[in-house]
Amino acid sequence: MLSWLSQFYHPWIHRLVPWVSAAVVVLLLVLLYLISDSLQSADRLESIYLWLLGGSAAGILFLVAVVVGHIVRLVRNYRRGVTGARLTARLVMTFVALSAIPVLIVFYFSLSFVQRGIDSWFDVRVEQAMNDALALSRLSFDGQMRDAMEQTRRAARSLGDGDGDLLALELHHLRRTTNANEMTIFGSRNLILASSSDDPRSIIPSRPDETALVHARNGKDFISLDPGPEGQLRIRVLVPITAELLTGETRVLNALFTLPPEANRLSNNVQAAFNEYRELVYLHNSLKQTFTLALTLALILSLLTAVWLAFVAARRLLAPIQELAEGTRAVAQGNYEHRLKVDRRDDLGLLVQSFNAMTARVRRAHRRMRELQELADQERDYLETVINHLSSGVLTLGPDGQINRSNEVAAQLLSIPARSLEAESLHSLCRRYSHLQPLCEAFEQALQPERLRPGETLEAQLRIMSETGRRVLLSRAAALPGDEQSAGGFVIVLEDVTTLIQAQRDAAWSEVARRLAHEIKNPLTPIQLSAERMRRRLLDQLPEDGSRILDRATQTIIQQVEAMKVMVNEFADYARPPQTRPERMELDKLTSDVADLYRGSPIPVHLIEATEPLWIAGDAGRLRQLLHNLIRNAQQALDEWAEQHPEAVTEPPRVTLLPRLREEDHLKQVELLVADNGPGFPDEMLDTVFEPYVTTRPKGTGLGLAIVKKIVEEHGGVVCAYNVASDGGRPDTGTGSEPDTLGAGARVLVRLPLAVTEEMEKDA
Amino acid sequence: MRRLIAMLALLLGLLPAFTPAWADDGQAQIVHVHSEVREQTLFADINLRIRLSPTQKEALHNGVILSLRLETEIQRPRTLLWAASVAESRRHFRLEYHALSETYLVHDELERETWTFGSLASALEAIGQVRAWPVARADELEDEGRLLGRSRMRLDVHRLPLPLRLTALTQDDWALQSEWFLWEPATARRALAPVPDLLGMDIRPC
């Protein structure tokens, strides 16, 4: 119902409707006037009355359709929450109430006045008077009627049974004597036998009523008043002719007597007045209905017009407000180009003008803001590019410790996946990656807005365990400038100084070793030579006691000098620049060769063989030394442990070699794990086991693992040491899994780059 | 489109309130029509039976003049379209009650004559005897082929007093209208023959 009405409301109909409605209203007013006019002069209009009624009904139907259309649209808009619908509804209600109440009051009183007015026309006394007047009129004719009857009877008696012309003559004579102005004799079958009239114009005599003739034929006299053709009241008398007739037929004499003109006029007046009064009395209910109908039509017309005009007025009033609302919505949705037409000079026009001014201002501000934003975007991109290409890791944190931004280098330095830095707080990062604990210890407490002021910096050197061993990070934290409401957060810059420190340390040791070797070697030879010469010269000359002492002393000197020379040579070796000659070789074969050498040694060496050839580019001699150093180191550690703490040894000591191929993120590496089931490295030494002169053993030179590291670095690999606890726990440094059979103990992991094989070259 | 039709149907449904109610209670009935051509004129004699309802009698006795209209049309039937009208004729009888003389007056507007009757029955009987009514000129009817006459009698509502008109239009006890009586007009040269019942209509040859 709603939808088809709205469809029916086509735009062009929409534009046409107000004009048609106005025309209909005017037409209906004219019709109402005509109806009320026709009520006053009832006889004038004949069938127009119906057309008027039909036209009014059609017009009112049209107005009803228009108003219903308006209401339907209003209800629909109201439900949809269209702007202005509520205001329209309120305005329409107000208008309708304003117009309906007076109209209804007027309608009610008019109706009651009409009803009472019509009723007041009629009165019992008037009605009685009318009836009496009529009776009086009849009474006044009584004497004349008796007279006429008498005269006619007499005439009938004197009439013979003549026929034809004779009868006519006789009748004519009789009429003359009786003052009748027309006399007719009816024979059988009501045929006119003779007629006489004093009016020469009337050719056909006035026939009496059939019933009156039958009445007279049955032998009874008949008398009545007969309203003639021109309102001429006459007395009609029918008398049977009693004379014996030869033919046996019954004749009837019909006589008409005129009344005096004055009596005629008066009686006619009485008759007309009586008739009119009776008609009015009879019609008064219908009259009331008709007046009510006309008034109702007027009421409906007024109400419909009021509702319709209310809609029209509301629309005209609300049109600029709706435009404003649409403009506001457009601005709210970001369309600042919307401009409203200013086509009125009233208050609403002023409002529209200010709206346009406001929109223009907003438009300018918005454009400026966009320009600024583009500028900021450019600067941010610039900064981002710079940060991403720094060799230092950069982390920026919000005041709440949340990481806002980071570069890839930061993730690499912290040995964590880059995406785990996104939207993560420093605290949760440390909880997730335990090796980052030093970072949090250094900064978490300090990075509070009230502790670290903008412009201040905080420096710390962090040691974190990465998959390539300990890493030393030089990190600086600074507070960022914030705005008035909030603190600005912090920036942490990380730099990897591991290699720098290592290089410094290596260079220092090399220098020390070179100098020591040089300084110590120089006096050693004269000492040795002097000791030998002293022995050769003095041994025979001294008494037995003295020679024995000399012999022992010089022997000691010579031996110690020899040992010192070896030591100094080792130093020299350590400090010497690498002299490796790499060639393609299989690490697994070398490992198994070396493991064979230790077969039968007190502490067994197990080899878990690799499943595939492990090609590397390496110097076999140097790598063999590396293996020997690692195996001997482990064996000595196990040996010493067994001597010092025999009660702690629960299983036979052993060393395990595990060469294998490690594949991670499409990067293939050759890995060699040397494991023992001993006590592991002391915790405080884990940092420095690969530095020279770091040893737990009283007899050790402290160069074994330092040389290992040197060899690994010569081959472009990495080495790290760690412990595996008896419960399997070990630092999460990405060292990969290992077989369970190895047991708790120390681990040294060597990683070397995989050599490119011929098959791989072919594949590539 | 269907909605438009529905709306039209709604409007049409309201129309009967403004159109005359059809009388089918046999208050007025044409019983016989006889026609003949004399002096280049088609004359019709029509016999009617008229009976007034109590409401109409009451109105008559209260001074309301009843106007009875007798209509006659000569038509040329067509196969596909409705019949074409060749000639039309109307005749009004005014029936009036004269309170002073307690008589009924019948005024024939065509012949400008007034008749007086002592009873309503004889007045109605007089109206029901229409004699020698010239309904058409004979030359109008020539060369028209087969013709059909139809007649009916009805109360002319539009001549009632205005307050009564709406009531008379809407109420059944005011209805006074005979059905169309079909007859074959006589022609000067055509022999009278029964008309075949082509359209299933009540055709009575005269």
PDB file of N, CA, C and O in Angstrom, chain B residues 15-65:
ATOM      1  N   LEU B  15     -19.341   4.531  -7.137  1.00  0.00           N
ATOM      2  CA  LEU B  15     -20.270   5.192  -8.045  1.00  0.00           C
ATOM      3  C   LEU B  15     -21.740   4.848  -7.846  1.00  0.00           C
ATOM      4  O   LEU B  15     -22.593   5.717  -7.969  1.00  0.00           O
ATOM      5  N   PRO B  16     -22.074   3.560  -7.542  1.00  0.00           N
ATOM      6  CA  PRO B  16     -23.500   3.243  -7.458  1.00  0.00           C
ATOM      7  C   PRO B  16     -24.264   4.161  -6.515  1.00  0.00           C
ATOM      8  O   PRO B  16     -25.470   4.336  -6.653  1.00  0.00           O
ATOM      9  N   ALA B  17     -23.591   4.764  -5.567  1.00  0.00           N
ATOM     10  CA  ALA B  17     -24.278   5.688  -4.664  1.00  0.00           C
ATOM     11  C   ALA B  17     -24.866   6.865  -5.423  1.00  0.00           C
ATOM     12  O   ALA B  17     -25.777   7.525  -4.962  1.00  0.00           O
ATOM     13  N   PHE B  18     -24.347   7.123  -6.610  1.00  0.00           N
ATOM     14  CA  PHE B  18     -24.803   8.295  -7.354  1.00  0.00           C
ATOM     15  C   PHE B  18     -25.554   7.924  -8.633  1.00  0.00           C
ATOM     16  O   PHE B  18     -25.850   8.777  -9.433  1.00  0.00           O
ATOM     17  N   THR B  19     -25.778   6.651  -8.837  1.00  0.00           N
ATOM     18  CA  THR B  19     -26.529   6.255 -10.027  1.00  0.00           C
ATOM     19  C   THR B  19     -27.853   5.652  -9.587  1.00  0.00           C
ATOM     20  O   THR B  19     -27.960   5.133  -8.481  1.00  0.00           O
ATOM     21  N   PRO B  20     -28.890   5.713 -10.454  1.00  0.00           N
ATOM     22  CA  PRO B  20     -30.206   5.222 -10.038  1.00  0.00           C
ATOM     23  C   PRO B  20     -30.178   3.730  -9.761  1.00  0.00           C
ATOM     24  O   PRO B  20     -29.473   2.984 -10.421  1.00  0.00           O
ATOM     25  N   ALA B  21     -30.913   3.359  -8.766  1.00  0.00           N
ATOM     26  CA  ALA B  21     -31.034   1.931  -8.488  1.00  0.00           C
ATOM     27  C   ALA B  21     -31.998   1.325  -9.500  1.00  0.00           C
ATOM     28  O   ALA B  21     -33.023   1.916  -9.821  1.00  0.00           O
ATOM     29  N   TRP B  22     -31.663   0.181 -10.033  1.00  0.00           N
ATOM     30  CA  TRP B  22     -32.531  -0.418 -11.034  1.00  0.00           C
ATOM     31  C   TRP B  22     -33.732  -1.089 -10.378  1.00  0.00           C
ATOM     32  O   TRP B  22     -33.564  -1.859  -9.426  1.00  0.00           O
ATOM     33  N   ALA B  23     -34.881  -0.779 -10.886  1.00  0.00           N
ATOM     34  CA  ALA B  23     -36.076  -1.375 -10.296  1.00  0.00           C
ATOM     35  C   ALA B  23     -36.351  -2.684 -10.992  1.00  0.00           C
ATOM     36  O   ALA B  23     -36.440  -2.728 -12.210  1.00  0.00           O
ATOM     37  N   ASP B  24     -36.431  -3.711 -10.240  1.00  0.00           N
ATOM     38  CA  ASP B  24     -36.789  -4.983 -10.865  1.00  0.00           C
ATOM     39  C   ASP B  24     -37.918  -5.646 -10.095  1.00  0.00           C
ATOM     40  O   ASP B  24     -38.105  -6.837 -10.172  1.00  0.00           O
ATOM     41  N   ASP B  25     -38.654  -4.816  -9.358  1.00  0.00           N
ATOM     42  CA  ASP B  25     -39.749  -5.413  -8.600  1.00  0.00           C
ATOM     43  C   ASP B  25     -41.081  -5.329  -9.359  1.00  0.00           C
ATOM     44  O   ASP B  25     -42.120  -5.605  -8.810  1.00  0.00           O
ATOM     45  N   GLY B  26     -41.030  -4.909 -10.639  1.00  0.00           N
ATOM     46  CA  GLY B  26     -42.229  -4.940 -11.489  1.00  0.00           C
ATOM     47  C   GLY B  26     -43.259  -3.930 -11.099  1.00  0.00           C
ATOM     48  O   GLY B  26     -44.452  -4.141 -11.260  1.00  0.00           O
ATOM     49  N   GLN B  27     -42.852  -2.779 -10.577  1.00  0.00           N
ATOM     50  CA  GLN B  27     -43.815  -1.755 -10.203  1.00  0.00           C
ATOM     51  C   GLN B  27     -44.322  -1.029 -11.444  1.00  0.00           C
ATOM     52  O   GLN B  27     -45.428  -0.529 -11.459  1.00  0.00           O
ATOM     53  N   ALA B  28     -43.445  -0.969 -12.468  1.00  0.00           N
ATOM     54  CA  ALA B  28     -43.901  -0.428 -13.741  1.00  0.00           C
ATOM     55  C   ALA B  28     -43.568  -1.454 -14.808  1.00  0.00           C
ATOM     56  O   ALA B  28     -42.464  -1.983 -14.818  1.00  0.00           O
ATOM     57  N   GLN B  29     -44.527  -1.759 -15.651  1.00  0.00           N
ATOM     58  CA  GLN B  29     -44.266  -2.797 -16.632  1.00  0.00           C
ATOM     59  C   GLN B  29     -45.016  -2.479 -17.918  1.00  0.00           C
ATOM     60  O   GLN B  29     -46.212  -2.136 -17.879  1.00  0.00           O
ATOM     61  N   ILE B  30     -44.320  -2.542 -19.005  1.00  0.00           N
ATOM     62  CA  ILE B  30     -44.989  -2.341 -20.294  1.00  0.00           C
ATOM     63  C   ILE B  30     -45.505  -3.702 -20.749  1.00  0.00           C
ATOM     64  O   ILE B  30     -44.751  -4.675 -20.782  1.00  0.00           O
ATOM     65  N   VAL B  31     -46.802  -3.768 -21.016  1.00  0.00           N
ATOM     66  CA  VAL B  31     -47.367  -5.079 -21.365  1.00  0.00           C
ATOM     67  C   VAL B  31     -47.607  -5.217 -22.853  1.00  0.00           C
ATOM     68  O   VAL B  31     -47.612  -6.322 -23.393  1.00  0.00           O
ATOM     69  N   HIS B  32     -47.756  -4.090 -23.515  1.00  0.00           N
ATOM     70  CA  HIS B  32     -48.065  -4.234 -24.933  1.00  0.00           C
ATOM     71  C   HIS B  32     -47.709  -2.958 -25.681  1.00  0.00           C
ATOM     72  O   HIS B  32     -47.916  -1.874 -25.165  1.00  0.00           O
ATOM     73  N   VAL B  33     -47.144  -3.154 -26.876  1.00  0.00           N
ATOM     74  CA  VAL B  33     -46.861  -1.997 -27.729  1.00  0.00           C
ATOM     75  C   VAL B  33     -47.377  -2.325 -29.122  1.00  0.00           C
ATOM     76  O   VAL B  33     -47.098  -3.401 -29.659  1.00  0.00           O
ATOM     77  N   HIS B  34     -48.129  -1.399 -29.640  1.00  0.00           N
ATOM     78  CA  HIS B  34     -48.607  -1.588 -31.012  1.00  0.00           C
ATOM     79  C   HIS B  34     -48.195  -0.354 -31.801  1.00  0.00           C
ATOM     80  O   HIS B  34     -48.280   0.770 -31.308  1.00  0.00           O
ATOM     81  N   SER B  35     -47.695  -0.586 -32.998  1.00  0.00           N
ATOM     82  CA  SER B  35     -47.261   0.571 -33.776  1.00  0.00           C
ATOM     83  C   SER B  35     -47.836   0.498 -35.184  1.00  0.00           C
ATOM     84  O   SER B  35     -48.088  -0.595 -35.706  1.00  0.00           O
ATOM     85  N   GLU B  36     -48.015   1.652 -35.754  1.00  0.00           N
ATOM     86  CA  GLU B  36     -48.431   1.686 -37.157  1.00  0.00           C
ATOM     87  C   GLU B  36     -48.049   3.022 -37.770  1.00  0.00           C
ATOM     88  O   GLU B  36     -47.823   4.008 -37.057  1.00  0.00           O
ATOM     89  N   VAL B  37     -47.936   2.999 -39.115  1.00  0.00           N
ATOM     90  CA  VAL B  37     -47.517   4.204 -39.822  1.00  0.00           C
ATOM     91  C   VAL B  37     -48.744   4.825 -40.461  1.00  0.00           C
ATOM     92  O   VAL B  37     -49.468   4.164 -41.198  1.00  0.00           O
ATOM     93  N   ARG B  38     -48.950   6.080 -40.087  1.00  0.00           N
ATOM     94  CA  ARG B  38     -50.044   6.818 -40.701  1.00  0.00           C
ATOM     95  C   ARG B  38     -49.541   8.219 -40.971  1.00  0.00           C
ATOM     96  O   ARG B  38     -48.841   8.802 -40.135  1.00  0.00           O
ATOM     97  N   GLU B  39     -49.843   8.685 -42.136  1.00  0.00           N
ATOM     98  CA  GLU B  39     -49.492  10.059 -42.502  1.00  0.00           C
ATOM     99  C   GLU B  39     -48.019  10.337 -42.235  1.00  0.00           C
ATOM    100  O   GLU B  39     -47.646  11.298 -41.580  1.00  0.00           O
ATOM    101  N   GLN B  40     -47.163   9.414 -42.733  1.00  0.00           N
ATOM    102  CA  GLN B  40     -45.709   9.587 -42.636  1.00  0.00           C
ATOM    103  C   GLN B  40     -45.211   9.685 -41.201  1.00  0.00           C
ATOM    104  O   GLN B  40     -44.183  10.274 -40.929  1.00  0.00           O
ATOM    105  N   THR B  41     -45.977   9.140 -40.276  1.00  0.00           N
ATOM    106  CA  THR B  41     -45.548   9.183 -38.882  1.00  0.00           C
ATOM    107  C   THR B  41     -45.730   7.802 -38.274  1.00  0.00           C
ATOM    108  O   THR B  41     -46.699   7.114 -38.579  1.00  0.00           O
ATOM    109  N   LEU B  42     -44.771   7.436 -37.431  1.00  0.00           N
ATOM    110  CA  LEU B  42     -44.894   6.164 -36.739  1.00  0.00           C
ATOM    111  C   LEU B  42     -45.579   6.428 -35.408  1.00  0.00           C
ATOM    112  O   LEU B  42     -45.064   7.176 -34.568  1.00  0.00           O
ATOM    113  N   PHE B  43     -46.751   5.869 -35.241  1.00  0.00           N
ATOM    114  CA  PHE B  43     -47.503   6.026 -34.002  1.00  0.00           C
ATOM    115  C   PHE B  43     -47.369   4.769 -33.168  1.00  0.00           C
ATOM    116  O   PHE B  43     -47.317   3.668 -33.703  1.00  0.00           O
ATOM    117  N   ALA B  44     -47.337   4.964 -31.854  1.00  0.00           N
ATOM    118  CA  ALA B  44     -47.261   3.800 -30.972  1.00  0.00           C
ATOM    119  C   ALA B  44     -48.394   3.865 -29.972  1.00  0.00           C
ATOM    120  O   ALA B  44     -48.692   4.925 -29.425  1.00  0.00           O
ATOM    121  N   ASP B  45     -49.008   2.724 -29.721  1.00  0.00           N
ATOM    122  CA  ASP B  45     -49.958   2.578 -28.623  1.00  0.00           C
ATOM    123  C   ASP B  45     -49.273   1.708 -27.578  1.00  0.00           C
ATOM    124  O   ASP B  45     -48.807   0.607 -27.899  1.00  0.00           O
ATOM    125  N   ILE B  46     -49.219   2.221 -26.352  1.00  0.00           N
ATOM    126  CA  ILE B  46     -48.483   1.474 -25.322  1.00  0.00           C
ATOM    127  C   ILE B  46     -49.394   1.227 -24.138  1.00  0.00           C
ATOM    128  O   ILE B  46     -50.070   2.138 -23.654  1.00  0.00           O
ATOM    129  N   ASN B  47     -49.409  -0.005 -23.715  1.00  0.00           N
ATOM    130  CA  ASN B  47     -50.172  -0.362 -22.518  1.00  0.00           C
ATOM    131  C   ASN B  47     -49.202  -0.660 -21.384  1.00  0.00           C
ATOM    132  O   ASN B  47     -48.274  -1.450 -21.549  1.00  0.00           O
ATOM    133  N   LEU B  48     -49.456  -0.007 -20.256  1.00  0.00           N
ATOM    134  CA  LEU B  48     -48.551  -0.153 -19.116  1.00  0.00           C
ATOM    135  C   LEU B  48     -49.322  -0.578 -17.890  1.00  0.00           C
ATOM    136  O   LEU B  48     -50.518  -0.299 -17.770  1.00  0.00           O
ATOM    137  N   ARG B  49     -48.575  -1.215 -16.987  1.00  0.00           N
ATOM    138  CA  ARG B  49     -49.134  -1.456 -15.654  1.00  0.00           C
ATOM    139  C   ARG B  49     -48.224  -0.745 -14.670  1.00  0.00           C
ATOM    140  O   ARG B  49     -47.020  -0.985 -14.634  1.00  0.00           O
ATOM    141  N   ILE B  50     -48.828   0.157 -13.883  1.00  0.00           N
ATOM    142  CA  ILE B  50     -48.018   0.940 -12.940  1.00  0.00           C
ATOM    143  C   ILE B  50     -48.585   0.758 -11.553  1.00  0.00           C
ATOM    144  O   ILE B  50     -49.813   0.825 -11.356  1.00  0.00           O
ATOM    145  N   ARG B  51     -47.706   0.535 -10.622  1.00  0.00           N
ATOM    146  CA  ARG B  51     -48.137   0.433  -9.230  1.00  0.00           C
ATOM    147  C   ARG B  51     -47.140   1.251  -8.401  1.00  0.00           C
ATOM    148  O   ARG B  51     -45.934   1.113  -8.543  1.00  0.00           O
ATOM    149  N   LEU B  52     -47.682   2.110  -7.538  1.00  0.00           N
ATOM    150  CA  LEU B  52     -46.804   2.951  -6.721  1.00  0.00           C
ATOM    151  C   LEU B  52     -46.503   2.245  -5.404  1.00  0.00           C
ATOM    152  O   LEU B  52     -47.346   1.520  -4.872  1.00  0.00           O
ATOM    153  N   SER B  53     -45.302   2.483  -4.892  1.00  0.00           N
ATOM    154  CA  SER B  53     -44.944   1.925  -3.583  1.00  0.00           C
ATOM    155  C   SER B  53     -45.568   2.797  -2.493  1.00  0.00           C
ATOM    156  O   SER B  53     -45.935   3.943  -2.747  1.00  0.00           O
ATOM    157  N   PRO B  54     -45.710   2.279  -1.283  1.00  0.00           N
ATOM    158  CA  PRO B  54     -46.319   3.068  -0.195  1.00  0.00           C
ATOM    159  C   PRO B  54     -45.605   4.400   0.020  1.00  0.00           C
ATOM    160  O   PRO B  54     -46.249   5.420   0.265  1.00  0.00           O
ATOM    161  N   THR B  55     -44.270   4.386  -0.104  1.00  0.00           N
ATOM    162  CA  THR B  55     -43.514   5.633   0.082  1.00  0.00           C
ATOM    163  C   THR B  55     -43.934   6.651  -0.971  1.00  0.00           C
ATOM    164  O   THR B  55     -44.109   7.840  -0.671  1.00  0.00           O
ATOM    165  N   GLN B  56     -44.038   6.215  -2.204  1.00  0.00           N
ATOM    166  CA  GLN B  56     -44.398   7.133  -3.286  1.00  0.00           C
ATOM    167  C   GLN B  56     -45.813   7.657  -3.072  1.00  0.00           C
ATOM    168  O   GLN B  56     -46.093   8.842  -3.297  1.00  0.00           O
ATOM    169  N   LYS B  57     -46.719   6.761  -2.615  1.00  0.00           N
ATOM    170  CA  LYS B  57     -48.101   7.205  -2.373  1.00  0.00           C
ATOM    171  C   LYS B  57     -48.128   8.253  -1.273  1.00  0.00           C
ATOM    172  O   LYS B  57     -48.819   9.269  -1.375  1.00  0.00           O
ATOM    173  N   GLU B  58     -47.304   8.015  -0.231  1.00  0.00           N
ATOM    174  CA  GLU B  58     -47.277   8.959   0.882  1.00  0.00           C
ATOM    175  C   GLU B  58     -46.797  10.322   0.403  1.00  0.00           C
ATOM    176  O   GLU B  58     -47.378  11.364   0.735  1.00  0.00           O
ATOM    177  N   ALA B  59     -45.727  10.295  -0.417  1.00  0.00           N
ATOM    178  CA  ALA B  59     -45.203  11.554  -0.946  1.00  0.00           C
ATOM    179  C   ALA B  59     -46.263  12.255  -1.790  1.00  0.00           C
ATOM    180  O   ALA B  59     -46.468  13.469  -1.697  1.00  0.00           O
ATOM    181  N   LEU B  60     -46.990  11.476  -2.616  1.00  0.00           N
ATOM    182  CA  LEU B  60     -48.011  12.040  -3.493  1.00  0.00           C
ATOM    183  C   LEU B  60     -49.099  12.720  -2.667  1.00  0.00           C
ATOM    184  O   LEU B  60     -49.506  13.845  -2.965  1.00  0.00           O
ATOM    185  N   HIS B  61     -49.533  12.036  -1.619  1.00  0.00           N
ATOM    186  CA  HIS B  61     -50.609  12.600  -0.796  1.00  0.00           C
ATOM    187  C   HIS B  61     -50.143  13.779   0.031  1.00  0.00           C
ATOM    188  O   HIS B  61     -50.942  14.504   0.578  1.00  0.00           O
ATOM    189  N   ASN B  62     -48.793  13.954   0.136  1.00  0.00           N
ATOM    190  CA  ASN B  62     -48.269  15.115   0.848  1.00  0.00           C
ATOM    191  C   ASN B  62     -47.901  16.241  -0.108  1.00  0.00           C
ATOM    192  O   ASN B  62     -47.102  17.103   0.240  1.00  0.00           O
ATOM    193  N   GLY B  63     -48.453  16.210  -1.295  1.00  0.00           N
ATOM    194  CA  GLY B  63     -48.289  17.350  -2.197  1.00  0.00           C
ATOM    195  C   GLY B  63     -47.095  17.260  -3.119  1.00  0.00           C
ATOM    196  O   GLY B  63     -46.798  18.210  -3.832  1.00  0.00           O
ATOM    197  N   VAL B  64     -46.367  16.116  -3.078  1.00  0.00           N
ATOM    198  CA  VAL B  64     -45.225  15.984  -3.993  1.00  0.00           C
ATOM    199  C   VAL B  64     -45.752  15.571  -5.360  1.00  0.00           C
ATOM    200  O   VAL B  64     -46.583  14.675  -5.465  1.00  0.00           O
ATOM    201  N   ILE B  65     -45.293  16.239  -6.408  1.00  0.00           N
ATOM    202  CA  ILE B  65     -45.723  15.902  -7.762  1.00  0.00           C
ATOM    203  C   ILE B  65     -44.799  14.828  -8.298  1.00  0.00           C
ATOM    204  O   ILE B  65     -43.572  14.972  -8.248  1.00  0.00           O
TER     205      ILE B  65
END
